[in-house]
Every structure is written in C-alpha cells, then in structure tokens.
XYZ file of C-alpha atoms in Angstrom:
143
model
C -0.001 0.106 -0.004
C 2.673 2.458 1.116
C 4.722 1.988 -2.046
C 1.765 2.229 -4.516
C 0.711 5.823 -2.376
C 4.429 6.728 -3.100
C 4.446 5.689 -6.758
C 0.961 7.781 -7.176
C 2.184 10.577 -5.421
C 5.730 10.659 -7.635
C 3.656 10.122 -10.915
C 1.579 13.178 -9.696
C 4.351 15.260 -9.297
C 6.385 14.129 -12.184
C 3.924 14.541 -14.796
C 3.193 18.272 -14.786
C 6.802 18.800 -14.099
C 7.717 16.756 -17.034
C 5.266 18.829 -19.201
C 6.464 21.998 -17.636
C 9.925 21.220 -18.819
C 9.239 20.336 -22.030
C 7.181 24.003 -22.701
C 10.163 26.000 -20.811
C 13.675 26.033 -22.022
C 14.576 27.542 -18.351
C 14.860 24.890 -15.752
C 17.117 25.325 -12.769
C 18.300 22.898 -10.047
C 20.072 22.799 -6.935
C 20.849 21.976 -3.358
C 18.440 22.601 0.022
C 19.939 22.778 3.102
C 18.268 23.548 6.630
C 17.031 22.426 9.794
C 13.623 20.839 11.305
C 12.114 20.363 14.635
C 9.906 17.443 15.920
C 12.077 15.867 15.227
C 14.897 17.596 15.568
C 17.066 17.268 12.186
C 19.496 18.096 9.933
C 17.658 18.151 6.463
C 19.376 17.957 2.931
C 18.010 17.774 -0.264
C 17.499 19.375 -3.921
C 14.610 20.943 -5.596
C 13.750 21.888 -9.289
C 12.574 25.237 -10.616
C 10.521 25.339 -13.395
C 10.566 29.176 -13.928
C 7.536 30.786 -13.935
C 4.209 28.962 -14.604
C 1.754 32.227 -14.650
C 3.142 35.402 -13.951
C 5.553 35.733 -10.679
C 4.206 31.880 -9.899
C 6.981 29.255 -9.612
C 6.567 25.486 -9.369
C 9.570 24.030 -7.389
C 9.321 20.340 -6.238
C 11.799 19.106 -4.081
C 12.902 16.411 -2.227
C 14.439 16.196 1.514
C 16.247 13.986 3.586
C 16.161 14.603 7.554
C 18.504 12.726 9.782
C 18.687 13.182 13.663
C 16.839 12.719 16.836
C 16.498 9.044 16.317
C 14.428 9.308 13.192
C 15.053 9.405 9.247
C 12.315 11.156 7.296
C 12.060 11.285 3.561
C 9.925 13.948 1.962
C 8.600 14.562 -1.575
C 7.130 18.075 -2.028
C 5.195 20.019 -4.899
C 5.509 23.465 -3.933
C 4.438 26.493 -5.604
C 5.528 29.875 -5.013
C 4.036 33.490 -5.431
C 7.035 35.816 -5.785
C 6.278 39.732 -4.614
C 8.184 42.406 -6.422
C 9.959 45.241 -4.413
C 10.730 48.148 -6.318
C 14.359 49.088 -6.279
C 15.551 45.801 -4.676
C 17.002 42.596 -5.736
C 15.252 40.474 -2.882
C 11.938 38.762 -3.938
C 9.602 37.636 -1.089
C 7.227 34.846 -1.841
C 4.726 32.855 -0.119
C 3.347 29.478 -1.229
C 2.169 26.036 -0.460
C 1.706 22.483 -1.824
C 1.214 18.867 -1.561
C 4.067 16.809 0.622
C 4.211 13.260 1.769
C 6.774 12.530 4.389
C 8.133 9.163 5.110
C 9.425 8.511 8.685
C 11.287 5.733 10.173
C 12.273 5.905 13.901
C 13.831 3.928 16.752
C 13.051 4.226 20.601
C 13.907 2.158 23.137
C 14.232 -0.783 20.430
C 11.309 -0.472 18.804
C 11.184 0.630 15.231
C 8.324 2.591 13.865
C 7.681 3.667 10.018
C 4.463 5.592 8.982
C 3.661 8.237 6.201
C 2.050 11.294 6.249
C 0.283 13.300 3.096
C -0.708 16.856 3.943
C -0.327 20.529 2.825
C 2.699 22.648 2.986
C 2.555 26.048 4.140
C 5.855 28.276 3.289
C 7.487 31.766 2.925
C 10.670 32.966 2.237
C 13.138 35.568 0.223
C 15.191 34.710 -2.334
C 17.948 36.975 -4.235
C 19.537 36.840 -7.802
C 23.282 36.449 -7.653
C 25.863 37.504 -9.831
C 26.224 34.536 -11.458
C 22.943 34.221 -12.476
C 22.088 31.842 -9.363
C 19.944 32.567 -6.595
C 19.814 32.174 -3.052
C 16.902 31.736 -0.565
C 15.869 31.664 2.889
C 12.507 29.807 3.511
C 10.478 28.467 6.598
C 8.261 25.740 5.790
C 5.304 24.139 7.589
C 4.315 20.712 7.007
C-alpha cells in the first residue's frame, strides 16, 4: 500500500513537471540545506525550479532527507511559490504552498516505527539573484 501511494505521489508530481520542462527551456536545480523541529534534524535535499508557470508563480518540486533525533524522514514536495516584487530591490519575498509526503522511520527503546504522512505545506521566504545568475533563498516551511 505504501509503495503504491508513493508511486502515485511521484507520478502526480512528475507528470506536471515533465510537461512544464518540455514547454519551458529555463529550468534550474540546486541543493537545499536546513533544519527541522519535531523531530530535530539536519535536512539536506535538492529542488528543481521550472520558472514561471504564471506571472510571478513558480513551481518548485523538491526532495528532502532529514537525519537525527533517532529518526530518518524522507520528504517529497510539490510546492508553488508566488513572488512579490519590491521596487528598487533585488530581494523578492514569496509565499507558497503545496502537497507533501513524509516517510518517517524512527527507533525508540529498541522499537522501530515507520509511517507516512501526506498533507499540505505552507511556506514563506525571500530570494535574491546572485551575480552569476544563481539564486540564494531563505525559507520557512510548515508541513
């Protein structure tokens, strides 16, 4: 059941991404690094950015792996950001959300537990283009 659910989620994320990739030349990808609470973890991952799918709206699916606090969490997220323009500034704040699936495996007192959570992500952040054309961003996400 879990394997079918994961495959369905990956397909639901990958099909729109593939369609966007074919319709747009500019796609970007890069690393993600951060921290999470409950469980307290170091989180690493990667994301793709398919550019604007509507004016100031960007589709950014991502994968994250969290380790620490006697648990491992693997997350698959299909997030959309709306970017605000600040006149005279290279910084662009954004708000967004999306669908996410978290696969958690934890060990406590010689008991192993695994479960899957599917839900919505709410996020906000700020982004700046760098001189080389890359982008730097800081984001906070509630899943």
